[in-house]
Amino acid sequence: MKNTFDVALSFAMEDSDLVETVYHYLKAEELSVFYAPALECQSILSGQNQREIFYRIFGKAAGHVVLFVSKNYVVKPVPMEEARIAFSKHAGNGTVIPVYIDGTALPKELL
């Protein structure tokens, strides 16, 4: 299956300033990036079952998934669901890339 996105970015909204900067760098390198707040991604999310969309994007449609892990990330249900999906579909092949923003670890059951 061909990937729809080169990279999907998973993050807590409190960390969106950093993630938006990374998004712009990746786009400048001409990568296809799923970044939920981006206008081009809003049409994907609009009127759809969010759980199914995230399962498709973070589980199948992205070549790599970057998790921006922080104290905010690990307490939010949506980012943690994105992480679970990513690890369940990509685990062990090096395509899930955790970025530890503030030293907060992912729960051991994900790793």
XYZ file of N, CA, C and O in Angstrom:
444
model
N 0.830 -1.181 0.000
C 0.000 0.000 0.000
C 0.874 1.244 0.000
O 1.764 1.379 0.821
N 0.629 2.137 -0.914
C 1.374 3.389 -0.974
C 0.890 4.296 0.145
O -0.293 4.402 0.410
N 1.837 4.952 0.803
C 1.489 5.856 1.887
C 0.887 7.143 1.343
O 1.388 7.718 0.386
N -0.191 7.593 1.994
C -0.805 8.868 1.652
C 0.061 10.010 2.155
O 0.163 11.051 1.521
N 0.695 9.812 3.306
C 1.557 10.822 3.926
C 2.933 10.226 4.174
O 3.050 9.080 4.593
N 3.952 11.039 3.958
C 5.297 10.617 4.342
C 5.402 10.566 5.861
O 6.020 9.670 6.423
N 4.794 11.568 6.515
C 4.897 11.715 7.968
C 3.551 12.156 8.535
O 2.885 13.016 7.962
N 3.169 11.568 9.674
C 2.012 12.040 10.442
C 2.521 12.525 11.792
O 3.359 11.861 12.417
N 2.038 13.687 12.227
C 2.483 14.285 13.481
C 1.405 14.123 14.542
O 0.267 14.538 14.344
N 1.775 13.520 15.668
C 0.862 13.297 16.786
C 1.349 14.143 17.955
O 2.517 14.052 18.347
N 0.445 14.944 18.545
C 0.865 15.881 19.588
C -0.327 16.342 20.404
O -1.480 16.206 19.985
N -0.046 16.913 21.566
C -1.058 17.589 22.373
C -1.124 19.036 21.905
O -0.103 19.639 21.558
N -2.314 19.599 21.893
C -2.492 20.967 21.397
C -1.622 21.978 22.144
O -1.185 22.965 21.561
N -1.325 21.733 23.400
C -0.473 22.645 24.163
C 0.930 22.744 23.572
O 1.654 23.700 23.837
N 1.320 21.770 22.784
C 2.661 21.739 22.190
C 2.638 22.124 20.710
O 3.606 21.909 19.989
N 1.545 22.710 20.270
C 1.368 22.951 18.836
C 2.341 23.967 18.242
O 2.652 23.891 17.056
N 2.856 24.900 19.024
C 3.819 25.869 18.469
C 5.067 25.159 17.957
O 5.520 25.408 16.839
N 5.616 24.272 18.766
C 6.801 23.502 18.348
C 6.464 22.618 17.147
O 7.208 22.583 16.161
N 5.341 21.932 17.214
C 4.966 20.997 16.152
C 4.708 21.744 14.846
O 5.085 21.273 13.771
N 4.113 22.904 14.918
C 3.875 23.690 13.706
C 5.195 24.076 13.038
O 5.309 24.041 11.814
N 6.191 24.414 13.833
C 7.512 24.728 13.281
C 8.089 23.523 12.552
O 8.591 23.636 11.429
N 8.006 22.349 13.174
C 8.491 21.114 12.546
C 7.706 20.843 11.259
O 8.295 20.483 10.229
N 6.408 21.042 11.304
C 5.556 20.857 10.122
C 6.066 21.699 8.952
O 6.209 21.207 7.833
N 6.367 22.961 9.213
C 6.831 23.850 8.139
C 8.196 23.404 7.585
O 8.420 23.475 6.376
N 9.064 22.936 8.452
C 10.362 22.409 7.976
C 10.161 21.180 7.092
O 10.798 21.047 6.046
N 9.287 20.286 7.500
C 9.030 19.084 6.702
C 8.399 19.441 5.359
O 8.767 18.876 4.324
N 7.462 20.378 5.354
C 6.841 20.815 4.097
C 7.869 21.473 3.182
O 7.823 21.288 1.962
N 8.812 22.219 3.760
C 9.860 22.855 2.962
C 10.741 21.818 2.270
O 11.311 22.089 1.209
N 10.806 20.615 2.849
C 11.559 19.511 2.246
C 10.693 18.716 1.271
O 11.077 17.646 0.812
N 9.499 19.246 0.995
C 8.550 18.661 0.048
C 8.026 17.290 0.471
O 7.734 16.425 -0.355
N 7.897 17.108 1.792
C 7.299 15.891 2.314
C 5.795 16.098 2.457
O 5.322 17.208 2.705
N 5.048 15.029 2.303
C 3.609 15.042 2.530
C 3.400 14.786 4.016
O 3.814 13.742 4.535
N 2.760 15.748 4.705
C 2.678 15.697 6.165
C 1.225 15.796 6.624
O 0.497 16.689 6.202
N 0.832 14.874 7.521
C -0.449 15.022 8.194
C -0.210 15.790 9.479
O 0.462 15.319 10.393
N -0.751 17.006 9.507
C -0.713 17.888 10.672
C -2.138 18.393 10.804
O -2.599 19.208 9.993
N -2.888 17.888 11.762
C -4.338 18.106 11.836
C -4.774 19.562 11.673
O -5.758 19.813 10.975
N -4.089 20.547 12.259
C -4.548 21.928 12.087
C -4.348 22.508 10.679
O -4.929 23.543 10.358
N -3.545 21.876 9.847
C -3.278 22.409 8.509
C -4.544 22.379 7.661
O -5.326 21.435 7.714
N -4.717 23.414 6.858
C -5.916 23.509 6.017
C -6.094 22.292 5.122
O -7.207 21.791 4.958
N -4.998 21.788 4.560
C -5.116 20.638 3.652
C -5.535 19.365 4.378
O -6.016 18.424 3.754
N -5.391 19.339 5.692
C -5.799 18.164 6.460
C -7.219 18.307 7.001
O -7.851 17.303 7.353
N -7.719 19.518 7.072
C -9.059 19.741 7.605
C -10.134 19.048 6.768
O -11.098 18.534 7.305
N -9.939 19.014 5.447
C -10.935 18.349 4.600
C -10.978 16.842 4.862
O -12.024 16.217 4.724
N -9.862 16.268 5.254
C -9.816 14.839 5.588
C -10.627 14.572 6.856
O -11.332 13.570 6.955
N -10.533 15.487 7.806
C -11.172 15.299 9.107
C -12.633 15.736 9.127
O -13.417 15.258 9.935
N -12.999 16.634 8.236
C -14.323 17.226 8.241
C -15.426 16.197 7.993
O -15.424 15.488 6.993
N -16.376 16.141 8.946
C -17.551 15.297 8.781
C -17.283 13.805 8.814
O -18.128 13.010 8.436
N -16.131 13.403 9.252
C -15.768 11.994 9.272
C -15.732 11.470 10.708
O -15.618 12.241 11.652
N -15.780 10.171 10.850
C -15.586 9.530 12.143
C -14.110 9.671 12.492
O -13.258 9.060 11.858
N -13.825 10.494 13.486
C -12.438 10.812 13.834
C -11.624 9.556 14.171
O -10.476 9.438 13.760
N -12.217 8.643 14.894
C -11.491 7.429 15.279
C -11.057 6.631 14.049
O -9.928 6.174 13.955
N -11.972 6.474 13.095
C -11.634 5.747 11.873
C -10.558 6.471 11.070
O -9.653 5.843 10.524
N -10.670 7.787 10.989
C -9.683 8.581 10.249
C -8.315 8.446 10.897
O -7.314 8.216 10.218
N -8.247 8.596 12.224
C -6.956 8.482 12.903
C -6.386 7.072 12.783
O -5.185 6.892 12.646
N -7.259 6.066 12.823
C -6.780 4.688 12.645
C -6.128 4.544 11.267
O -5.056 3.968 11.128
N -6.779 5.110 10.259
C -6.231 5.014 8.900
C -4.919 5.801 8.776
O -3.934 5.291 8.261
N -4.908 7.027 9.266
C -3.731 7.874 9.094
C -2.550 7.352 9.903
O -1.455 7.147 9.373
N -2.740 7.158 11.204
C -1.621 6.777 12.067
C -1.300 5.290 11.980
O -0.223 4.869 12.369
N -2.212 4.499 11.434
C -1.979 3.069 11.329
C -1.541 2.595 9.967
O -0.778 1.648 9.850
N -2.005 3.254 8.907
C -1.750 2.730 7.570
C -1.258 3.757 6.577
O -0.460 3.445 5.703
N -1.761 4.984 6.658
C -1.540 5.953 5.585
C -0.236 6.736 5.700
O 0.155 7.407 4.756
N 0.438 6.649 6.836
C 1.682 7.404 7.019
C 2.886 6.477 6.992
O 2.878 5.422 7.619
N 3.912 6.897 6.270
C 5.147 6.124 6.241
C 5.876 6.166 7.572
O 6.478 5.183 7.999
N 5.828 7.325 8.229
C 6.423 7.517 9.551
C 5.444 8.282 10.425
O 4.696 9.123 9.924
N 5.469 7.991 11.707
C 4.652 8.710 12.671
C 5.587 9.301 13.715
O 6.385 8.583 14.316
N 5.484 10.622 13.910
C 6.292 11.302 14.919
C 5.376 11.652 16.082
O 4.355 12.323 15.905
N 5.741 11.165 17.269
C 4.986 11.416 18.492
C 5.723 12.481 19.294
O 6.864 12.255 19.707
N 5.113 13.623 19.504
C 5.722 14.689 20.300
C 5.264 14.496 21.743
O 4.227 15.000 22.163
N 6.059 13.736 22.491
C 5.688 13.276 23.828
C 6.013 14.358 24.858
O 7.131 14.873 24.901
N 5.015 14.662 25.679
C 5.182 15.647 26.752
C 4.241 15.280 27.889
O 3.421 14.358 27.761
N 4.331 16.029 28.973
C 3.394 15.798 30.085
C 1.959 16.006 29.628
O 1.042 15.363 30.118
N 1.753 16.894 28.663
C 0.409 17.118 28.119
C -0.035 15.932 27.262
O -1.195 15.531 27.302
N 0.880 15.390 26.491
C 0.583 14.296 25.556
C 0.077 13.060 26.290
O -0.920 12.466 25.887
N 0.777 12.655 27.344
C 0.470 11.376 27.990
C -0.829 11.380 28.788
O -1.311 10.314 29.174
N -1.410 12.551 29.026
C -2.675 12.600 29.770
C -3.883 12.851 28.868
O -5.015 12.854 29.342
N -3.643 13.030 27.581
C -4.738 13.307 26.651
C -5.149 12.026 25.936
O -4.310 11.304 25.402
N -6.449 11.733 25.895
C -6.884 10.488 25.264
C -6.614 10.407 23.762
O -6.228 9.349 23.273
N -6.784 11.503 23.034
C -6.615 11.433 21.574
C -5.155 11.180 21.181
O -4.878 10.243 20.418
N -4.193 11.962 21.677
C -2.802 11.647 21.310
C -2.372 10.240 21.735
O -1.665 9.553 20.994
N -2.823 9.801 22.907
C -2.437 8.460 23.355
C -3.059 7.387 22.471
O -2.436 6.356 22.209
N -4.263 7.627 21.980
C -4.879 6.681 21.032
C -4.080 6.664 19.729
O -3.843 5.605 19.147
N -3.649 7.838 19.269
C -2.812 7.903 18.065
C -1.520 7.113 18.270
O -1.089 6.371 17.377
N -0.921 7.237 19.453
C 0.307 6.491 19.760
C 0.048 4.989 19.768
O 0.827 4.211 19.207
N -1.056 4.564 20.388
C -1.387 3.133 20.418
C -1.577 2.596 19.004
O -1.102 1.513 18.662
N -2.281 3.347 18.177
C -2.499 2.930 16.796
C -1.164 2.814 16.070
O -0.892 1.815 15.394
N -0.329 3.837 16.201
C 0.966 3.841 15.512
C 1.819 2.653 15.929
O 2.366 1.942 15.081
N 1.940 2.426 17.230
C 2.772 1.310 17.691
C 2.179 -0.038 17.299
O 2.925 -0.970 17.001
N 0.859 -0.154 17.263
C 0.266 -1.443 16.903
C 0.480 -1.768 15.431
O 0.590 -2.933 15.056
N 0.561 -0.769 14.593
C 0.723 -0.996 13.154
C 2.153 -0.874 12.658
O 2.504 -1.439 11.634
N 2.980 -0.118 13.367
C 4.344 0.143 12.901
C 5.420 -0.402 13.841
O 6.606 -0.224 13.570
N 5.034 -0.999 14.948
C 5.988 -1.381 15.989
C 7.137 -2.219 15.455
O 6.950 -3.126 14.654
N 8.312 -1.867 15.906
C 9.492 -2.661 15.591
C 10.132 -2.380 14.250
O 11.187 -2.928 13.952
N 9.541 -1.530 13.421
C 10.157 -1.296 12.118
C 10.811 0.079 11.990
O 11.222 0.467 10.911
N 10.893 0.809 13.098
C 11.601 2.081 13.097
C 10.850 3.243 12.486
O 11.435 4.298 12.263
N 9.566 3.079 12.221
C 8.817 4.170 11.601
C 8.007 4.994 12.593
O 7.393 5.977 12.203
N 8.001 4.603 13.868
C 7.401 5.435 14.915
C 8.557 6.124 15.628
O 9.462 5.478 16.156
N 8.520 7.465 15.609
C 9.634 8.248 16.132
C 9.138 9.127 17.282
O 8.500 10.152 17.046
N 9.417 8.730 18.521
C 9.040 9.587 19.642
C 10.038 10.739 19.781
O 11.254 10.526 19.708
N 9.518 11.935 19.967
C 10.335 13.107 20.264
C 9.932 13.532 21.668
O 8.786 13.918 21.909
N 10.871 13.422 22.604
C 10.574 13.699 24.004
C 10.833 15.182 24.278
O 11.973 15.604 24.397
N 9.751 15.943 24.387
C 9.843 17.392 24.509
C 10.346 17.829 25.878
O 11.189 18.710 25.988
N 9.813 17.231 26.934
C 10.124 17.693 28.285
C 10.617 16.575 29.204
O 10.602 16.723 30.418
N 11.040 15.473 28.630
C 11.549 14.360 29.440
C 10.486 13.388 29.901
O 10.823 12.377 30.528
N 9.233 13.644 29.607
C 8.155 12.721 29.964
C 8.253 11.478 29.094
O 8.438 11.572 27.877
N 8.152 10.324 29.732
C 8.253 9.053 28.998
C 6.883 8.576 28.547
O 5.860 8.916 29.136
N 6.892 7.787 27.494
C 5.673 7.082 27.092
C 5.428 5.940 28.053
O 6.391 5.357 28.593
N 4.183 5.569 28.277
C 3.909 4.402 29.123
C 4.607 3.156 28.546
O 4.615 2.935 27.347
N 5.168 2.353 29.449
C 5.941 1.172 29.019
C 5.136 0.188 28.190
O 5.679 -0.509 27.346
N 3.816 0.124 28.409
C 3.011 -0.825 27.646
C 2.959 -0.480 26.155
O 2.600 -1.323 25.343
N 3.309 0.728 25.788
C 3.345 1.094 24.369
C 4.636 0.670 23.686
O 4.661 0.476 22.491
N 5.684 0.580 24.449
C 7.011 0.349 23.862
C 7.339 -1.112 23.682
O 6.856 -1.988 24.196
